[in-house]
Amino acid sequence: MILRRLKDLRHSWIWALVSVALWCLLWGGVDLKNLLGGAAVAVLVFVLFPMPPTGHELTLRPVRFLLFAARFLYDVVVSAVQVGYHSLRPGPQPPSSVIAVRMASRSDFFLTFTGVLCTLIPGSVVVEAQRATGMLFLHTFNAGTPEEVEKARAQVRAQEERLLWAVGRREVLEEAGLR
């Protein structure tokens, strides 16, 4: 089993290089000791904790990816300003809600990545992700009325759709009903 995982490591060589580079950054320099230590740790981690294959779900669309990244940065800035405003202004805090959002894609990768993106945007945090049903449960800020809750759901679905268009393969897009 370990030999099979070592053979599978050749398909993850880019991630291994990234891991070694991060190791060198953490230790403050690039020298032989850090390179060898980083390579040893990377091999150990990749062999002991293998990731499920996700390459069959991904393809990069550069223009869509740039639009996705720009919109994500815009959402982060707008949400940070809103959260900052509501935290500094006098008066009661706006209501919050826990909402359930059914994802369009049934992929574990896109469920997880959409959850991570939503958590990185200030004012929302994923409290549960249900793989079997494809549902994300999020605690959202400033969602006290049914209209605001639906707006928050629409924002999460739009985030997933932008992600799918940016890096999802045709089959994943078809499964999600986007093609």
C-alpha positions as protocol buffer text, in pm:
chain_id: "A"
residue {
  index: 1
  type: MET
  ca { x: 0 y: 0 z: 0 }
}
residue {
  index: 2
  type: ILE
  ca { x: 283 y: 241 z: 80 }
}
residue {
  index: 3
  type: LEU
  ca { x: 452 y: 155 z: -252 }
}
residue {
  index: 4
  type: ARG
  ca { x: 129 y: 238 z: -437 }
}
residue {
  index: 5
  type: ARG
  ca { x: 110 y: 573 z: -256 }
}
residue {
  index: 6
  type: LEU
  ca { x: 473 y: 644 z: -343 }
}
residue {
  index: 7
  type: LYS
  ca { x: 392 y: 573 z: -709 }
}
residue {
  index: 8
  type: ASP
  ca { x: 88 y: 801 z: -686 }
}
residue {
  index: 9
  type: LEU
  ca { x: 318 y: 1076 z: -558 }
}
residue {
  index: 10
  type: ARG
  ca { x: 453 y: 1129 z: -909 }
}
residue {
  index: 11
  type: HIS
  ca { x: 111 y: 1268 z: -1006 }
}
residue {
  index: 12
  type: SER
  ca { x: 134 y: 1521 z: -722 }
}
residue {
  index: 13
  type: TRP
  ca { x: 482 y: 1653 z: -794 }
}
residue {
  index: 14
  type: ILE
  ca { x: 359 y: 2012 z: -830 }
}
residue {
  index: 15
  type: TRP
  ca { x: 197 y: 1997 z: -485 }
}
residue {
  index: 16
  type: ALA
  ca { x: 513 y: 1842 z: -345 }
}
residue {
  index: 17
  type: LEU
  ca { x: 719 y: 2131 z: -486 }
}
residue {
  index: 18
  type: VAL
  ca { x: 475 y: 2383 z: -342 }
}
residue {
  index: 19
  type: SER
  ca { x: 500 y: 2207 z: -6 }
}
residue {
  index: 20
  type: VAL
  ca { x: 880 y: 2221 z: -15 }
}
residue {
  index: 21
  type: ALA
  ca { x: 868 y: 2590 z: -106 }
}
residue {
  index: 22
  type: LEU
  ca { x: 633 y: 2661 z: 185 }
}
residue {
  index: 23
  type: TRP
  ca { x: 859 y: 2460 z: 415 }
}
residue {
  index: 24
  type: CYS
  ca { x: 1156 y: 2674 z: 311 }
}
residue {
  index: 25
  type: LEU
  ca { x: 953 y: 2992 z: 367 }
}
residue {
  index: 26
  type: LEU
  ca { x: 852 y: 2873 z: 713 }
}
residue {
  index: 27
  type: TRP
  ca { x: 1214 y: 2801 z: 806 }
}
residue {
  index: 28
  type: GLY
  ca { x: 1330 y: 3136 z: 669 }
}
residue {
  index: 29
  type: GLY
  ca { x: 1558 y: 3041 z: 383 }
}
residue {
  index: 30
  type: VAL
  ca { x: 1650 y: 2810 z: 102 }
}
residue {
  index: 31
  type: ASP
  ca { x: 1943 y: 2587 z: 183 }
}
residue {
  index: 32
  type: LEU
  ca { x: 2018 y: 2218 z: 143 }
}
residue {
  index: 33
  type: LYS
  ca { x: 1893 y: 2130 z: 492 }
}
residue {
  index: 34
  type: ASN
  ca { x: 1556 y: 2301 z: 435 }
}
residue {
  index: 35
  type: LEU
  ca { x: 1515 y: 2156 z: 87 }
}
residue {
  index: 36
  type: LEU
  ca { x: 1586 y: 1801 z: 203 }
}
residue {
  index: 37
  type: GLY
  ca { x: 1380 y: 1839 z: 518 }
}
residue {
  index: 38
  type: GLY
  ca { x: 1089 y: 1986 z: 321 }
}
residue {
  index: 39
  type: ALA
  ca { x: 1106 y: 1706 z: 66 }
}
residue {
  index: 40
  type: ALA
  ca { x: 1108 y: 1444 z: 342 }
}
residue {
  index: 41
  type: VAL
  ca { x: 812 y: 1603 z: 519 }
}
residue {
  index: 42
  type: ALA
  ca { x: 622 y: 1644 z: 189 }
}
residue {
  index: 43
  type: VAL
  ca { x: 672 y: 1278 z: 98 }
}
residue {
  index: 44
  type: LEU
  ca { x: 573 y: 1169 z: 448 }
}
residue {
  index: 45
  type: VAL
  ca { x: 257 y: 1380 z: 446 }
}
residue {
  index: 46
  type: PHE
  ca { x: 156 y: 1278 z: 94 }
}
residue {
  index: 47
  type: VAL
  ca { x: 210 y: 908 z: 171 }
}
residue {
  index: 48
  type: LEU
  ca { x: 43 y: 904 z: 513 }
}
residue {
  index: 49
  type: PHE
  ca { x: -246 y: 1137 z: 426 }
}
residue {
  index: 50
  type: PRO
  ca { x: -336 y: 1085 z: 59 }
}
residue {
  index: 51
  type: MET
  ca { x: -586 y: 1319 z: -96 }
}
residue {
  index: 52
  type: PRO
  ca { x: -871 y: 1182 z: -304 }
}
residue {
  index: 53
  type: PRO
  ca { x: -825 y: 1241 z: -677 }
}
residue {
  index: 54
  type: THR
  ca { x: -985 y: 1565 z: -795 }
}
residue {
  index: 55
  type: GLY
  ca { x: -808 y: 1627 z: -1124 }
}
residue {
  index: 56
  type: HIS
  ca { x: -1089 y: 1475 z: -1326 }
}
residue {
  index: 57
  type: GLU
  ca { x: -1323 y: 1755 z: -1211 }
}
residue {
  index: 58
  type: LEU
  ca { x: -1099 y: 2052 z: -1284 }
}
residue {
  index: 59
  type: THR
  ca { x: -1001 y: 2255 z: -1584 }
}
residue {
  index: 60
  type: LEU
  ca { x: -885 y: 2614 z: -1585 }
}
residue {
  index: 61
  type: ARG
  ca { x: -1067 y: 2878 z: -1787 }
}
residue {
  index: 62
  type: PRO
  ca { x: -830 y: 3178 z: -1752 }
}
residue {
  index: 63
  type: VAL
  ca { x: -1076 y: 3458 z: -1835 }
}
residue {
  index: 64
  type: ARG
  ca { x: -1350 y: 3312 z: -1617 }
}
residue {
  index: 65
  type: PHE
  ca { x: -1096 y: 3252 z: -1339 }
}
residue {
  index: 66
  type: LEU
  ca { x: -984 y: 3616 z: -1348 }
}
residue {
  index: 67
  type: LEU
  ca { x: -1347 y: 3730 z: -1333 }
}
residue {
  index: 68
  type: PHE
  ca { x: -1408 y: 3488 z: -1045 }
}
residue {
  index: 69
  type: ALA
  ca { x: -1102 y: 3615 z: -853 }
}
residue {
  index: 70
  type: ALA
  ca { x: -1192 y: 3980 z: -913 }
}
residue {
  index: 71
  type: ARG
  ca { x: -1550 y: 3927 z: -796 }
}
residue {
  index: 72
  type: PHE
  ca { x: -1430 y: 3735 z: -490 }
}
residue {
  index: 73
  type: LEU
  ca { x: -1196 y: 4020 z: -393 }
}
residue {
  index: 74
  type: TYR
  ca { x: -1478 y: 4269 z: -448 }
}
residue {
  index: 75
  type: ASP
  ca { x: -1709 y: 4063 z: -223 }
}
residue {
  index: 76
  type: VAL
  ca { x: -1441 y: 4044 z: 47 }
}
residue {
  index: 77
  type: VAL
  ca { x: -1389 y: 4422 z: 48 }
}
residue {
  index: 78
  type: VAL
  ca { x: -1761 y: 4507 z: 45 }
}
residue {
  index: 79
  type: SER
  ca { x: -1837 y: 4258 z: 322 }
}
residue {
  index: 80
  type: ALA
  ca { x: -1544 y: 4378 z: 533 }
}
residue {
  index: 81
  type: VAL
  ca { x: -1668 y: 4737 z: 506 }
}
residue {
  index: 82
  type: GLN
  ca { x: -2024 y: 4632 z: 597 }
}
residue {
  index: 83
  type: VAL
  ca { x: -1910 y: 4425 z: 897 }
}
residue {
  index: 84
  type: GLY
  ca { x: -1678 y: 4706 z: 1008 }
}
residue {
  index: 85
  type: TYR
  ca { x: -1957 y: 4962 z: 980 }
}
residue {
  index: 86
  type: HIS
  ca { x: -2204 y: 4751 z: 1178 }
}
residue {
  index: 87
  type: SER
  ca { x: -1947 y: 4673 z: 1446 }
}
residue {
  index: 88
  type: LEU
  ca { x: -1853 y: 5038 z: 1503 }
}
residue {
  index: 89
  type: ARG
  ca { x: -2188 y: 5213 z: 1471 }
}
residue {
  index: 90
  type: PRO
  ca { x: -2398 y: 5273 z: 1781 }
}
residue {
  index: 91
  type: GLY
  ca { x: -2722 y: 5087 z: 1823 }
}
residue {
  index: 92
  type: PRO
  ca { x: -2834 y: 4728 z: 1808 }
}
residue {
  index: 93
  type: GLN
  ca { x: -2651 y: 4479 z: 1594 }
}
residue {
  index: 94
  type: PRO
  ca { x: -2832 y: 4356 z: 1282 }
}
residue {
  index: 95
  type: PRO
  ca { x: -2993 y: 4014 z: 1305 }
}
residue {
  index: 96
  type: SER
  ca { x: -2818 y: 3706 z: 1177 }
}
residue {
  index: 97
  type: SER
  ca { x: -2947 y: 3371 z: 1059 }
}
residue {
  index: 98
  type: VAL
  ca { x: -2835 y: 3019 z: 993 }
}
residue {
  index: 99
  type: ILE
  ca { x: -2934 y: 2933 z: 638 }
}
residue {
  index: 100
  type: ALA
  ca { x: -2928 y: 2613 z: 437 }
}
residue {
  index: 101
  type: VAL
  ca { x: -2814 y: 2627 z: 75 }
}
residue {
  index: 102
  type: ARG
  ca { x: -2833 y: 2331 z: -162 }
}
residue {
  index: 103
  type: MET
  ca { x: -2532 y: 2326 z: -392 }
}
residue {
  index: 104
  type: ALA
  ca { x: -2579 y: 2275 z: -764 }
}
residue {
  index: 105
  type: SER
  ca { x: -2278 y: 2046 z: -794 }
}
residue {
  index: 106
  type: ARG
  ca { x: -2260 y: 1710 z: -617 }
}
residue {
  index: 107
  type: SER
  ca { x: -1879 y: 1723 z: -611 }
}
residue {
  index: 108
  type: ASP
  ca { x: -1705 y: 1709 z: -273 }
}
residue {
  index: 109
  type: PHE
  ca { x: -1438 y: 1941 z: -406 }
}
residue {
  index: 110
  type: PHE
  ca { x: -1680 y: 2215 z: -510 }
}
residue {
  index: 111
  type: LEU
  ca { x: -1889 y: 2176 z: -192 }
}
residue {
  index: 112
  type: THR
  ca { x: -1577 y: 2220 z: 19 }
}
residue {
  index: 113
  type: PHE
  ca { x: -1424 y: 2499 z: -187 }
}
residue {
  index: 114
  type: THR
  ca { x: -1751 y: 2696 z: -198 }
}
residue {
  index: 115
  type: GLY
  ca { x: -1773 y: 2662 z: 180 }
}
residue {
  index: 116
  type: VAL
  ca { x: -1417 y: 2787 z: 219 }
}
residue {
  index: 117
  type: LEU
  ca { x: -1485 y: 3085 z: -8 }
}
residue {
  index: 118
  type: CYS
  ca { x: -1801 y: 3175 z: 183 }
}
residue {
  index: 119
  type: THR
  ca { x: -1615 y: 3155 z: 513 }
}
residue {
  index: 120
  type: LEU
  ca { x: -1338 y: 3382 z: 382 }
}
residue {
  index: 121
  type: ILE
  ca { x: -1593 y: 3653 z: 307 }
}
residue {
  index: 122
  type: PRO
  ca { x: -1656 y: 3850 z: 627 }
}
residue {
  index: 123
  type: GLY
  ca { x: -2004 y: 3811 z: 771 }
}
residue {
  index: 124
  type: SER
  ca { x: -2059 y: 3444 z: 692 }
}
residue {
  index: 125
  type: VAL
  ca { x: -1919 y: 3120 z: 823 }
}
residue {
  index: 126
  type: VAL
  ca { x: -1999 y: 2761 z: 736 }
}
residue {
  index: 127
  type: VAL
  ca { x: -2133 y: 2576 z: 1038 }
}
residue {
  index: 128
  type: GLU
  ca { x: -2201 y: 2245 z: 863 }
}
residue {
  index: 129
  type: ALA
  ca { x: -2155 y: 2082 z: 525 }
}
residue {
  index: 130
  type: GLN
  ca { x: -2356 y: 1772 z: 443 }
}
residue {
  index: 131
  type: ARG
  ca { x: -2189 y: 1567 z: 176 }
}
residue {
  index: 132
  type: ALA
  ca { x: -2482 y: 1327 z: 129 }
}
residue {
  index: 133
  type: THR
  ca { x: -2734 y: 1602 z: 56 }
}
residue {
  index: 134
  type: GLY
  ca { x: -2499 y: 1861 z: -94 }
}
residue {
  index: 135
  type: MET
  ca { x: -2609 y: 2122 z: 159 }
}
residue {
  index: 136
  type: LEU
  ca { x: -2410 y: 2400 z: 320 }
}
residue {
  index: 137
  type: PHE
  ca { x: -2534 y: 2553 z: 642 }
}
residue {
  index: 138
  type: LEU
  ca { x: -2401 y: 2906 z: 698 }
}
residue {
  index: 139
  type: HIS
  ca { x: -2429 y: 3156 z: 977 }
}
residue {
  index: 140
  type: THR
  ca { x: -2488 y: 3482 z: 792 }
}
residue {
  index: 141
  type: PHE
  ca { x: -2468 y: 3837 z: 913 }
}
residue {
  index: 142
  type: ASN
  ca { x: -2746 y: 4090 z: 850 }
}
residue {
  index: 143
  type: ALA
  ca { x: -3007 y: 3836 z: 737 }
}
residue {
  index: 144
  type: GLY
  ca { x: -3311 y: 3889 z: 956 }
}
residue {
  index: 145
  type: THR
  ca { x: -3592 y: 3903 z: 700 }
}
residue {
  index: 146
  type: PRO
  ca { x: -3694 y: 3636 z: 449 }
}
residue {
  index: 147
  type: GLU
  ca { x: -3580 y: 3865 z: 166 }
}
residue {
  index: 148
  type: GLU
  ca { x: -3233 y: 3906 z: 318 }
}
residue {
  index: 149
  type: VAL
  ca { x: -3209 y: 3529 z: 375 }
}
residue {
  index: 150
  type: GLU
  ca { x: -3294 y: 3464 z: 9 }
}
residue {
  index: 151
  type: LYS
  ca { x: -3039 y: 3726 z: -95 }
}
residue {
  index: 152
  type: ALA
  ca { x: -2773 y: 3547 z: 115 }
}
residue {
  index: 153
  type: ARG
  ca { x: -2867 y: 3212 z: -44 }
}
residue {
  index: 154
  type: ALA
  ca { x: -2847 y: 3366 z: -390 }
}
residue {
  index: 155
  type: GLN
  ca { x: -2499 y: 3505 z: -311 }
}
residue {
  index: 156
  type: VAL
  ca { x: -2375 y: 3159 z: -207 }
}
residue {
  index: 157
  type: ARG
  ca { x: -2522 y: 2998 z: -520 }
}
residue {
  index: 158
  type: ALA
  ca { x: -2368 y: 3271 z: -736 }
}
residue {
  index: 159
  type: GLN
  ca { x: -2030 y: 3212 z: -569 }
}
residue {
  index: 160
  type: GLU
  ca { x: -2055 y: 2840 z: -649 }
}
residue {
  index: 161
  type: GLU
  ca { x: -2160 y: 2912 z: -1007 }
}
residue {
  index: 162
  type: ARG
  ca { x: -1865 y: 3147 z: -1063 }
}
residue {
  index: 163
  type: LEU
  ca { x: -1632 y: 2883 z: -919 }
}
residue {
  index: 164
  type: LEU
  ca { x: -1779 y: 2611 z: -1140 }
}
residue {
  index: 165
  type: TRP
  ca { x: -1742 y: 2827 z: -1451 }
}
residue {
  index: 166
  type: ALA
  ca { x: -1385 y: 2918 z: -1353 }
}
residue {
  index: 167
  type: VAL
  ca { x: -1245 y: 2569 z: -1289 }
}
residue {
  index: 168
  type: GLY
  ca { x: -1516 y: 2307 z: -1343 }
}
residue {
  index: 169
  type: ARG
  ca { x: -1501 y: 2060 z: -1629 }
}
residue {
  index: 170
  type: ARG
  ca { x: -1783 y: 2036 z: -1879 }
}
residue {
  index: 171
  type: GLU
  ca { x: -1924 y: 1723 z: -1712 }
}
residue {
  index: 172
  type: VAL
  ca { x: -1940 y: 1900 z: -1375 }
}
residue {
  index: 173
  type: LEU
  ca { x: -2112 y: 2201 z: -1535 }
}
residue {
  index: 174
  type: GLU
  ca { x: -2366 y: 1971 z: -1700 }
}
residue {
  index: 175
  type: GLU
  ca { x: -2431 y: 1789 z: -1373 }
}
residue {
  index: 176
  type: ALA
  ca { x: -2490 y: 2125 z: -1203 }
}
residue {
  index: 177
  type: GLY
  ca { x: -2735 y: 2230 z: -1475 }
}
residue {
  index: 178
  type: LEU
  ca { x: -2516 y: 2511 z: -1608 }
}
residue {
  index: 179
  type: ARG
  ca { x: -2477 y: 2374 z: -1962 }
}
